[in-house]
GROMACS .gro file of C-alpha atoms in nm:
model
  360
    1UNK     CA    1   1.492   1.230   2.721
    2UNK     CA    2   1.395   0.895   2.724
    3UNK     CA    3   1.105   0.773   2.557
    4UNK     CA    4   0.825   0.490   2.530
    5UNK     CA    5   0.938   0.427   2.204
    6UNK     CA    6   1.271   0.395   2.326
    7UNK     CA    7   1.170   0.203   2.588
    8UNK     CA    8   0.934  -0.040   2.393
    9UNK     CA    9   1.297  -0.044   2.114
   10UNK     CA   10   1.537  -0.162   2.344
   11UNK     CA   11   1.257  -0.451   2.561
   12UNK     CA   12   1.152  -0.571   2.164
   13UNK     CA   13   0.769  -0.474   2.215
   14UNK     CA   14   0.510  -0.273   2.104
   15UNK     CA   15   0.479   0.046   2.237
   16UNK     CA   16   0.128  -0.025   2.330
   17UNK     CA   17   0.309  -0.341   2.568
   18UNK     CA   18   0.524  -0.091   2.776
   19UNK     CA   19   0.196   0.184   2.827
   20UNK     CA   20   0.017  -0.103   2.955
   21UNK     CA   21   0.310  -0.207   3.217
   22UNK     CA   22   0.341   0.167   3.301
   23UNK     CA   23   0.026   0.187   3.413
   24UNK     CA   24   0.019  -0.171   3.562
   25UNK     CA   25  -0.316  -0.283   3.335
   26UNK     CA   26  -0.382  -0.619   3.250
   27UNK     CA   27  -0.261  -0.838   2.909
   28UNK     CA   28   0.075  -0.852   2.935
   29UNK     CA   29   0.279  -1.189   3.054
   30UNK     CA   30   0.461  -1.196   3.375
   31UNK     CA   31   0.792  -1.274   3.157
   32UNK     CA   32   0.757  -0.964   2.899
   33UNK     CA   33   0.650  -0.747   3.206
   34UNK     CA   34   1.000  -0.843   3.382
   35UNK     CA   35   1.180  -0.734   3.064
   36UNK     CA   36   0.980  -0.425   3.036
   37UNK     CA   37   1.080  -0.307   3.389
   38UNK     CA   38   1.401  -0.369   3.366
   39UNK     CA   39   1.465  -0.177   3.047
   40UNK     CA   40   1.271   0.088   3.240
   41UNK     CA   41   1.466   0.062   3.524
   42UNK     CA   42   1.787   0.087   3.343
   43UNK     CA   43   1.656   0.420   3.196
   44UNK     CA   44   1.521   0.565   3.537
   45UNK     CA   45   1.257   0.598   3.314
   46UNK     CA   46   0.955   0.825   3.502
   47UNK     CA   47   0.599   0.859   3.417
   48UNK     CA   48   0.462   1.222   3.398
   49UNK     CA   49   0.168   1.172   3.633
   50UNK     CA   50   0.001   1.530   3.421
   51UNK     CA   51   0.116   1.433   3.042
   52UNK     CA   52  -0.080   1.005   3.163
   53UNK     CA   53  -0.352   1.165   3.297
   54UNK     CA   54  -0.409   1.410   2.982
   55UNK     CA   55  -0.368   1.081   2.730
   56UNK     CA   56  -0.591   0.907   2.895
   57UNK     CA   57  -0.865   1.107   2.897
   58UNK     CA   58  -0.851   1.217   2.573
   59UNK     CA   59  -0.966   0.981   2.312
   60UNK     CA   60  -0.963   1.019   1.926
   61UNK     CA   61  -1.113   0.848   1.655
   62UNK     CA   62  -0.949   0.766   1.298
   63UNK     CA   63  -1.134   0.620   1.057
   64UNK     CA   64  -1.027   0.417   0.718
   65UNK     CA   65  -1.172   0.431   0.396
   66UNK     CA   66  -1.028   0.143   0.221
   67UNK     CA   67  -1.120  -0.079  -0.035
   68UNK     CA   68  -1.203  -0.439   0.033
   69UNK     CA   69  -1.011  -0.699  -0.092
   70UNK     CA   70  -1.077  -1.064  -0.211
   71UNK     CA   71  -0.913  -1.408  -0.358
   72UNK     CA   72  -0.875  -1.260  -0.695
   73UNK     CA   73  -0.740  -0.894  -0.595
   74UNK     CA   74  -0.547  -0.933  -0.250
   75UNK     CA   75  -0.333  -0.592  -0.286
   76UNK     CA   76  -0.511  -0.398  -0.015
   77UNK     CA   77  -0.539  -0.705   0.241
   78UNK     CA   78  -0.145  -0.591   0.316
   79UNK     CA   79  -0.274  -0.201   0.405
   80UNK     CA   80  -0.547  -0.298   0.584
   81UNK     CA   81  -0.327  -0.572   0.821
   82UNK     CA   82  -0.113  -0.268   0.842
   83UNK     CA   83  -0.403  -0.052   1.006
   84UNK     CA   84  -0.486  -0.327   1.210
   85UNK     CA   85  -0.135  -0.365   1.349
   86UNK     CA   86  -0.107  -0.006   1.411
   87UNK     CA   87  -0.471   0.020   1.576
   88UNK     CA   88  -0.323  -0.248   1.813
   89UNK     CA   89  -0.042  -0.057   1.917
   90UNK     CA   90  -0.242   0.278   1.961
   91UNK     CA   91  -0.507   0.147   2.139
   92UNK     CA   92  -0.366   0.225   2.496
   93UNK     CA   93  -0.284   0.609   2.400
   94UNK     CA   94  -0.691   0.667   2.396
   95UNK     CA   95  -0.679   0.619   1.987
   96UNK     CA   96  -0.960   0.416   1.846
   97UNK     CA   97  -0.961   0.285   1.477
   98UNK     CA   98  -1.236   0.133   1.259
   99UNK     CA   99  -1.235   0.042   0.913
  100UNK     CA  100  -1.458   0.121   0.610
  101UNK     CA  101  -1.432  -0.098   0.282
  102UNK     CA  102  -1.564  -0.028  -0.037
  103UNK     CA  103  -1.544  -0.238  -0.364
  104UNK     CA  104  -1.352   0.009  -0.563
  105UNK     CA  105  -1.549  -0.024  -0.889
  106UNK     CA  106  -1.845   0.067  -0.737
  107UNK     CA  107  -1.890   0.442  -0.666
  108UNK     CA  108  -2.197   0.393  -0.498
  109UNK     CA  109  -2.040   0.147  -0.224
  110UNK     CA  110  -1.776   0.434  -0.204
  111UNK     CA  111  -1.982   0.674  -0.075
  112UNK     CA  112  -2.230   0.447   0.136
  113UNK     CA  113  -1.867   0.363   0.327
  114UNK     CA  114  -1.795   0.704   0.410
  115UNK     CA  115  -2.170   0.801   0.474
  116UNK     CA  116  -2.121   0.455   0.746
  117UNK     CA  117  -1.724   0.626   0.833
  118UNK     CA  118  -1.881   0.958   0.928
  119UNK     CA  119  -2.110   0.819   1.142
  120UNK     CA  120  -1.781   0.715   1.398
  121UNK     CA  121  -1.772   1.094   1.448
  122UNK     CA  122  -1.386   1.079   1.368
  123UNK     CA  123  -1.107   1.280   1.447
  124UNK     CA  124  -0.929   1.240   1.154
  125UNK     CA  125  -0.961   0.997   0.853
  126UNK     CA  126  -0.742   0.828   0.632
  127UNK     CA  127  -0.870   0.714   0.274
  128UNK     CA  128  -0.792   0.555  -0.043
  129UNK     CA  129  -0.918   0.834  -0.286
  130UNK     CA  130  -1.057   0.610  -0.580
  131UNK     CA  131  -1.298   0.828  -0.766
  132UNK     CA  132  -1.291   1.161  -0.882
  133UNK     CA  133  -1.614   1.315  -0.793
  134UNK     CA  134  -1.694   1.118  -0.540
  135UNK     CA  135  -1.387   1.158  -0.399
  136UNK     CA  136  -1.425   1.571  -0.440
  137UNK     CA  137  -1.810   1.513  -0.220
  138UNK     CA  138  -1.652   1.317   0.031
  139UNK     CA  139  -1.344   1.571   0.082
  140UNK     CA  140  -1.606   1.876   0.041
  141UNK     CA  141  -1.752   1.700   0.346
  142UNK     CA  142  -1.460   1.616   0.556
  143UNK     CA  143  -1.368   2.016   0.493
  144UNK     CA  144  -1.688   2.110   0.593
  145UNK     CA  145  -1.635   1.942   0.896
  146UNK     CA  146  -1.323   2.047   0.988
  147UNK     CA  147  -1.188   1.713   0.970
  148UNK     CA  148  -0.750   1.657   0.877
  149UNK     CA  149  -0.755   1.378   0.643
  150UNK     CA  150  -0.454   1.148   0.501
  151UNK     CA  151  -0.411   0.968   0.103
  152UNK     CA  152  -0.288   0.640   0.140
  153UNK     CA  153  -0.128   0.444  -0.152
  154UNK     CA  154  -0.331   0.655  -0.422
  155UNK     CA  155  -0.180   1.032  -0.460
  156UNK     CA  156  -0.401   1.293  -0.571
  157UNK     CA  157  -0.331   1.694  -0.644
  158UNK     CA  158  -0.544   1.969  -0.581
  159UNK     CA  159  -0.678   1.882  -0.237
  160UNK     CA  160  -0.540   1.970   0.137
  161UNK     CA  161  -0.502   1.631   0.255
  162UNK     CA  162  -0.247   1.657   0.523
  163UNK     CA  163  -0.005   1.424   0.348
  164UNK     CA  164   0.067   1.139   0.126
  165UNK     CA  165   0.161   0.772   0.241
  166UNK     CA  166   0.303   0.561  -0.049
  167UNK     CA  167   0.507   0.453  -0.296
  168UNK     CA  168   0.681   0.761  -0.537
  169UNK     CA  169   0.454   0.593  -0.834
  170UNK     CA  170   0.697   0.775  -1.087
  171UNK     CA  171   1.050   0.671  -0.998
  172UNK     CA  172   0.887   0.328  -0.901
  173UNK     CA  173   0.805   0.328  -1.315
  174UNK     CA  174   1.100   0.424  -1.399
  175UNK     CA  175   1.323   0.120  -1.235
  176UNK     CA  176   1.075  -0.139  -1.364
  177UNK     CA  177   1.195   0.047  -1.709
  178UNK     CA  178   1.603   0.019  -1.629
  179UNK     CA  179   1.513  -0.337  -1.512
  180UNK     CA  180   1.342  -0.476  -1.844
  181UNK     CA  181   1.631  -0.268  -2.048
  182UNK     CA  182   1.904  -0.436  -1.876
  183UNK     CA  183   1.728  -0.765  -1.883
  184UNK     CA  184   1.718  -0.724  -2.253
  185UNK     CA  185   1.983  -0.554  -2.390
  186UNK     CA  186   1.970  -0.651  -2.794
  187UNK     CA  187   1.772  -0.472  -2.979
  188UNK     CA  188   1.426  -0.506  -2.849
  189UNK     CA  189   1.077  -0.363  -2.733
  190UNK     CA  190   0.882  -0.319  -2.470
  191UNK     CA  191   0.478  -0.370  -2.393
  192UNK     CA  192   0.286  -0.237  -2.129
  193UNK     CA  193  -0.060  -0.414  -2.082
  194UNK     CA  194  -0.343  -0.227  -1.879
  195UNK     CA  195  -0.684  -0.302  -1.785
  196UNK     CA  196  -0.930  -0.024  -1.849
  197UNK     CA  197  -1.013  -0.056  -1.479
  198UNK     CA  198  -0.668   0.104  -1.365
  199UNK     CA  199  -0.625   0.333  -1.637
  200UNK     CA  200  -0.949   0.582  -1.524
  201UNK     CA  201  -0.942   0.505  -1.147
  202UNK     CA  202  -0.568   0.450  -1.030
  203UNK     CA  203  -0.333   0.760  -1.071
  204UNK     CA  204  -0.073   0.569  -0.922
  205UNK     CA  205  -0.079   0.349  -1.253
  206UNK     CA  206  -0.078   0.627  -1.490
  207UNK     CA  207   0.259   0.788  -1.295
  208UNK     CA  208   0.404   0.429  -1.290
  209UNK     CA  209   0.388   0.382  -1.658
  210UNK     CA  210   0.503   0.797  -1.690
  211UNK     CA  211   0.820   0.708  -1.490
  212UNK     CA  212   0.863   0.370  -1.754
  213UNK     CA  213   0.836   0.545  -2.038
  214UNK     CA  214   1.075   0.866  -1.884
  215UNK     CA  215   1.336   0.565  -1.851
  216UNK     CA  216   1.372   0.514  -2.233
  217UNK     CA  217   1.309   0.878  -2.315
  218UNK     CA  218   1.553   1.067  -2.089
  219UNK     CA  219   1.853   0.748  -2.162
  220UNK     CA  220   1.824   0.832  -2.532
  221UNK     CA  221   1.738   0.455  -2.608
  222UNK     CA  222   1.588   0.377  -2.915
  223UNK     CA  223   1.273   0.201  -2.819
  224UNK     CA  224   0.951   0.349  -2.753
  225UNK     CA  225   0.715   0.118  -2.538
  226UNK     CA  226   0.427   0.007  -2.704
  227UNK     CA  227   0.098  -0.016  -2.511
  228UNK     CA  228  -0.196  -0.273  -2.503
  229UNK     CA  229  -0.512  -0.155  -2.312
  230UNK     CA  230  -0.758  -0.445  -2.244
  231UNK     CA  231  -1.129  -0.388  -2.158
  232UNK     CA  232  -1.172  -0.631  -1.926
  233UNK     CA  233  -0.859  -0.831  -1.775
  234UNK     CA  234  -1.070  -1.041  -1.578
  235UNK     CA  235  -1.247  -1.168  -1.918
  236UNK     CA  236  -0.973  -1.493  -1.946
  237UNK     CA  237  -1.095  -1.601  -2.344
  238UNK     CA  238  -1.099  -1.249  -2.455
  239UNK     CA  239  -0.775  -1.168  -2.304
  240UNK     CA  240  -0.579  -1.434  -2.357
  241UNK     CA  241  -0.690  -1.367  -2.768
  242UNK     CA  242  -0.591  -1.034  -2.762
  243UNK     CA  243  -0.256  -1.067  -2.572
  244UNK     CA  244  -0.139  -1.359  -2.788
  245UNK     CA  245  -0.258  -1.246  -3.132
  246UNK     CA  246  -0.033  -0.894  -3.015
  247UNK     CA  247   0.266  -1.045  -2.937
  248UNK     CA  248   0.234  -1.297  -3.204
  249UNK     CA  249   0.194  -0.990  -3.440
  250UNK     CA  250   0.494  -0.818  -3.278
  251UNK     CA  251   0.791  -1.075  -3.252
  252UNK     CA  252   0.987  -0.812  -3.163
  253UNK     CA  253   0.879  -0.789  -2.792
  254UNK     CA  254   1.078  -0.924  -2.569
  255UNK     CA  255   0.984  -0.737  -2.228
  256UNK     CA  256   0.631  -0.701  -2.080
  257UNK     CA  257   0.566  -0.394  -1.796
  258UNK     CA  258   0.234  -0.482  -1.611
  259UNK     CA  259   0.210  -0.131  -1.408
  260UNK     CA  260  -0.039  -0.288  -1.100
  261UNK     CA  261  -0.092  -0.615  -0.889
  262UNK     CA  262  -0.268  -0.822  -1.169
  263UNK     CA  263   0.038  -0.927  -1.328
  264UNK     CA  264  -0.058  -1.289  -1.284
  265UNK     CA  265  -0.326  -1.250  -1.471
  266UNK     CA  266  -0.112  -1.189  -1.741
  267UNK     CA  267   0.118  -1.464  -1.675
  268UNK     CA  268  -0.236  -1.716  -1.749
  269UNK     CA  269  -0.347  -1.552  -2.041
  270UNK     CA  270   0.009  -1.565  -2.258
  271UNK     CA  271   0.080  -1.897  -2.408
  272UNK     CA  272   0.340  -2.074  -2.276
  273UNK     CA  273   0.582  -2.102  -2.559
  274UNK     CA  274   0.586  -1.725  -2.583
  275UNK     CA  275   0.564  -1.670  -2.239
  276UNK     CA  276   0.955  -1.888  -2.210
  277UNK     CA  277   1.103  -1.578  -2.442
  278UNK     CA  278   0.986  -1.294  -2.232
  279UNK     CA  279   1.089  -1.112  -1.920
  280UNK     CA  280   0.799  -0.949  -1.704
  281UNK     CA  281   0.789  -0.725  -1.441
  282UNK     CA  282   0.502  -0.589  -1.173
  283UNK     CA  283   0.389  -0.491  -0.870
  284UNK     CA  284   0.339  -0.633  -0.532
  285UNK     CA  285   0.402  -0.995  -0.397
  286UNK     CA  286   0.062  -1.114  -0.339
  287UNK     CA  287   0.029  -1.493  -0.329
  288UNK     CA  288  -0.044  -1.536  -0.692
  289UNK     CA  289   0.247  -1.270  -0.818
  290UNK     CA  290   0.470  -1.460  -0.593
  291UNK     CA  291   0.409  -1.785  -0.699
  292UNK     CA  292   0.456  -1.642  -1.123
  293UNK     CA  293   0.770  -1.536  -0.923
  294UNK     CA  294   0.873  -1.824  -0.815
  295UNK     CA  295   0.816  -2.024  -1.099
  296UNK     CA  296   0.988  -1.793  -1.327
  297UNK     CA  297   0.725  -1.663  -1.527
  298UNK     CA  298   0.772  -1.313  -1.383
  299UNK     CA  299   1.148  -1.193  -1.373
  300UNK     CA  300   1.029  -0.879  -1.100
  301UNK     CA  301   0.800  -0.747  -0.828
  302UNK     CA  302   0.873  -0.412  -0.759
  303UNK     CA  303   0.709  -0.374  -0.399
  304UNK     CA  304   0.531  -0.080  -0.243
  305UNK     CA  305   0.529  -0.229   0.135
  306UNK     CA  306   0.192  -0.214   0.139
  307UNK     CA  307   0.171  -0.333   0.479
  308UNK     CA  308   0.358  -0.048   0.582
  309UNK     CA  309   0.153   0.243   0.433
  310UNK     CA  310  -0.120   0.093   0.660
  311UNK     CA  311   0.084   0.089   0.934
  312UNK     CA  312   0.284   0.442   0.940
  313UNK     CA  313  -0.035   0.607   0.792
  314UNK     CA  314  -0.236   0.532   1.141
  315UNK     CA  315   0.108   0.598   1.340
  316UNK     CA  316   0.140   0.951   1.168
  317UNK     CA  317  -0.208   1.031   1.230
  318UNK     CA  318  -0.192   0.940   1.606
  319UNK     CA  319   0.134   1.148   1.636
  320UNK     CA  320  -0.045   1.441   1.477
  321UNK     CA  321  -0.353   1.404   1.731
  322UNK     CA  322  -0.133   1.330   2.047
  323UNK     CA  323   0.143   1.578   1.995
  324UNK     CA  324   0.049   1.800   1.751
  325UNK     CA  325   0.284   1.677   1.497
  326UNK     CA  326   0.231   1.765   1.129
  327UNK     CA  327   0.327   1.496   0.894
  328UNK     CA  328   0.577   1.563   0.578
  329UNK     CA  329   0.308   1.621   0.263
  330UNK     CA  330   0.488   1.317   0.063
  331UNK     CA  331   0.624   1.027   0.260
  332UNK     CA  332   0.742   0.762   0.014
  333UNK     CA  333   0.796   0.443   0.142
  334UNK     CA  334   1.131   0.235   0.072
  335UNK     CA  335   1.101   0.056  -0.354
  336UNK     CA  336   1.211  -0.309  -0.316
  337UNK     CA  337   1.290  -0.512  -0.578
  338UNK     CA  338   1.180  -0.877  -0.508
  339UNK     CA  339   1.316  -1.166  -0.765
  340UNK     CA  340   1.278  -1.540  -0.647
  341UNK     CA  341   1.528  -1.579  -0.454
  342UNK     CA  342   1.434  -1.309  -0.179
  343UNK     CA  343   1.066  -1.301  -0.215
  344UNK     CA  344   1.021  -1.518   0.099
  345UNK     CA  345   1.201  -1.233   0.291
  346UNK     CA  346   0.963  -0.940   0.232
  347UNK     CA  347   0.633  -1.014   0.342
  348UNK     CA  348   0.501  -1.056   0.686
  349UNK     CA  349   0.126  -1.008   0.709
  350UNK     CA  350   0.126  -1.339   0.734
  351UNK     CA  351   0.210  -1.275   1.094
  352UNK     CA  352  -0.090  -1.044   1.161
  353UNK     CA  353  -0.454  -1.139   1.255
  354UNK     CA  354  -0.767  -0.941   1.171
  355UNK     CA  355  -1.038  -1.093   1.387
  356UNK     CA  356  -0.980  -0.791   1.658
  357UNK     CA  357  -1.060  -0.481   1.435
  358UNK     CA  358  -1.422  -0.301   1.410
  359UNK     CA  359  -1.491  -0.302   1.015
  360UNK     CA  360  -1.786  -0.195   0.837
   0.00000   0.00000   0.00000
């Protein structure tokens, strides 16, 4: 049987485009509601007067818990364009989402989002679980309550959440490891660098640098990589002092594994005459990753399509609350590798505007 989605596949709009046109409402152009029709048309496609009526009186609420993002950490601007997108294109099914941000070093602001979520009464939530006890209160609560929730980008055991939307953290490790070897294949080592912030609050880092590490391990190669922690990444001086007097102590480096999005960071605190004999990998293809990329100071991005765990996350929930369908526990989104010469090719929140969503 035919389908909106089908419908909205084959006319090259949303699905939110051909509800609207189905039920003759207003927003759509003369020109896209021709195509629409004639797809349908070509389908005998036929509303079912009971199955419209039902949507549309229902309504349902998802709510986001998501950390905010700024000029100097734009990672989760990509999810949340990817909620927006997706709260677009639900809209017309009765679905209504809003937004929470948090600044994820803050546990208080954590909590005072979800205190502000919870008061949107929702039917389901999605969240970025960022830390531990708070994030065991806020689950206690949502329990309580009786409310499904979803993990998005950051995967956590031990709770019920009704799935996980995200990168496989692990295996995402491991090919930044059989990247760097292959880049580098006389005798060598590796260095991961970390920030103290990722290490205790992202377990997505921790897995990515597990799968690295399983590369050399389980391929018998005879390097073990070495690892730098820094206290506080976003100190430049003391940074840029402690990388360089490391690798200047350690000639014997040759590939550098930055396991999150602040790889540019990196890239401005190495000197540049050692930074011409290394290759580096990391995550993500913000602005300032790309441009490292571009420039050649970064050999990889390994992507997480970021915009897309915002996107599917709100899609699966809607599916769920519309036709009772239960989501896979672990859906892993597609690992691109990005080098400079297809970087241009992989992002497109470029495309999406914000100025249309309720955030708190």
């Amino acid at each position: 049987m035919i389908t909106i989605k089908d419908i909205a596949k084959a006319a090259n709009v949303s699905e939110g485009t051909v509800d609207r046109v189905i039920h003759n409402r207003i927003g759509v152009s003369k020109k896209t509601e021709a195509k629409v029709k004639k797809v349908l048309e070509r389908h005998n496609f036929k509303v079912n007067p009971v199955a419209s009526a039902l949507a549309l009186k229902k309504k349902h609420q998802i709510s986001v818990l998501i950390p905010e993002h700024d000029d100097s950490d734009l990672f989760w601007k990509s999810p949340y364009l990817g909620v927006l997108k997706a709260a677009e294109d639900v809209k017309n099914f009765g679905v209504q989402v809003s937004s929470f941000k948090f600044n994820q070093s803050d546990p208080i602001s954590y909590l005072k989002a979800f205190k502000a979520l919870l008061e949107t009464k929702p039917t389901a939530v999605i969240m970025v679980p960022n830390f531990s006890n708070e994030t065991k209160q806020i689950i206690n609560r949502l329990e309580a309550l009786n409310i499904p929730y979803l993990f998005l980008n950051i995967d956590i055991e031990g709770f019920n959440n009704m799935g996980y939307v995200g990168q496989d953290s692990c295996t995402a490790g491991y090919i930044a490891g059989k990247l760097l070897h292959f880049n580098n294949l006389q005798p060598c080592e590796f260095l991961i660098i970390q920030s103290s912030h990722d290490i205790t609050k992202n377990n997505a880092i921790s897995n990515r640098v597990k799968g690295f590490k399983d590369y050399f391990f389980k391929n018998e190669i005879n390097s073990t990589p070495k690892t730098l922690k820094i206290e506080d990444i976003n100190n430049v001086l003391e940074t840029k002092e402690i990388i360089n007097l490391y690798l200047q102590t350690h000639p014997e480096i040759k590939g550098v594994f930055v396991p999150s999005s602040r790889i540019y960071k990196v890239v401005d605190c190495i000197d540049n005459n050692r930074l011409q004999d290394l290759k580096l990998i990391g995550f993500d293809n913000t602005p300032q990753n790309t441009e490292c990329l571009l420039n050649d100071s970064v050999s990889f991005l390994i992507s997480q399509k970021p915009f897309d765990q915002g996107y599917k996350s709100v899609r699966l929930l809607t599916d769920y609350l519309m036709q009772n369908k239960m989501p896979k526990h672990k859906i892993y989104l597609p690992i691109d590798i990005l080098i400079k010469e297809n970087v241009k090719y992989n992002g497109r929140d470029e495309f999406i505007s914000d100025k249309n969503n309720t955030v708190k």
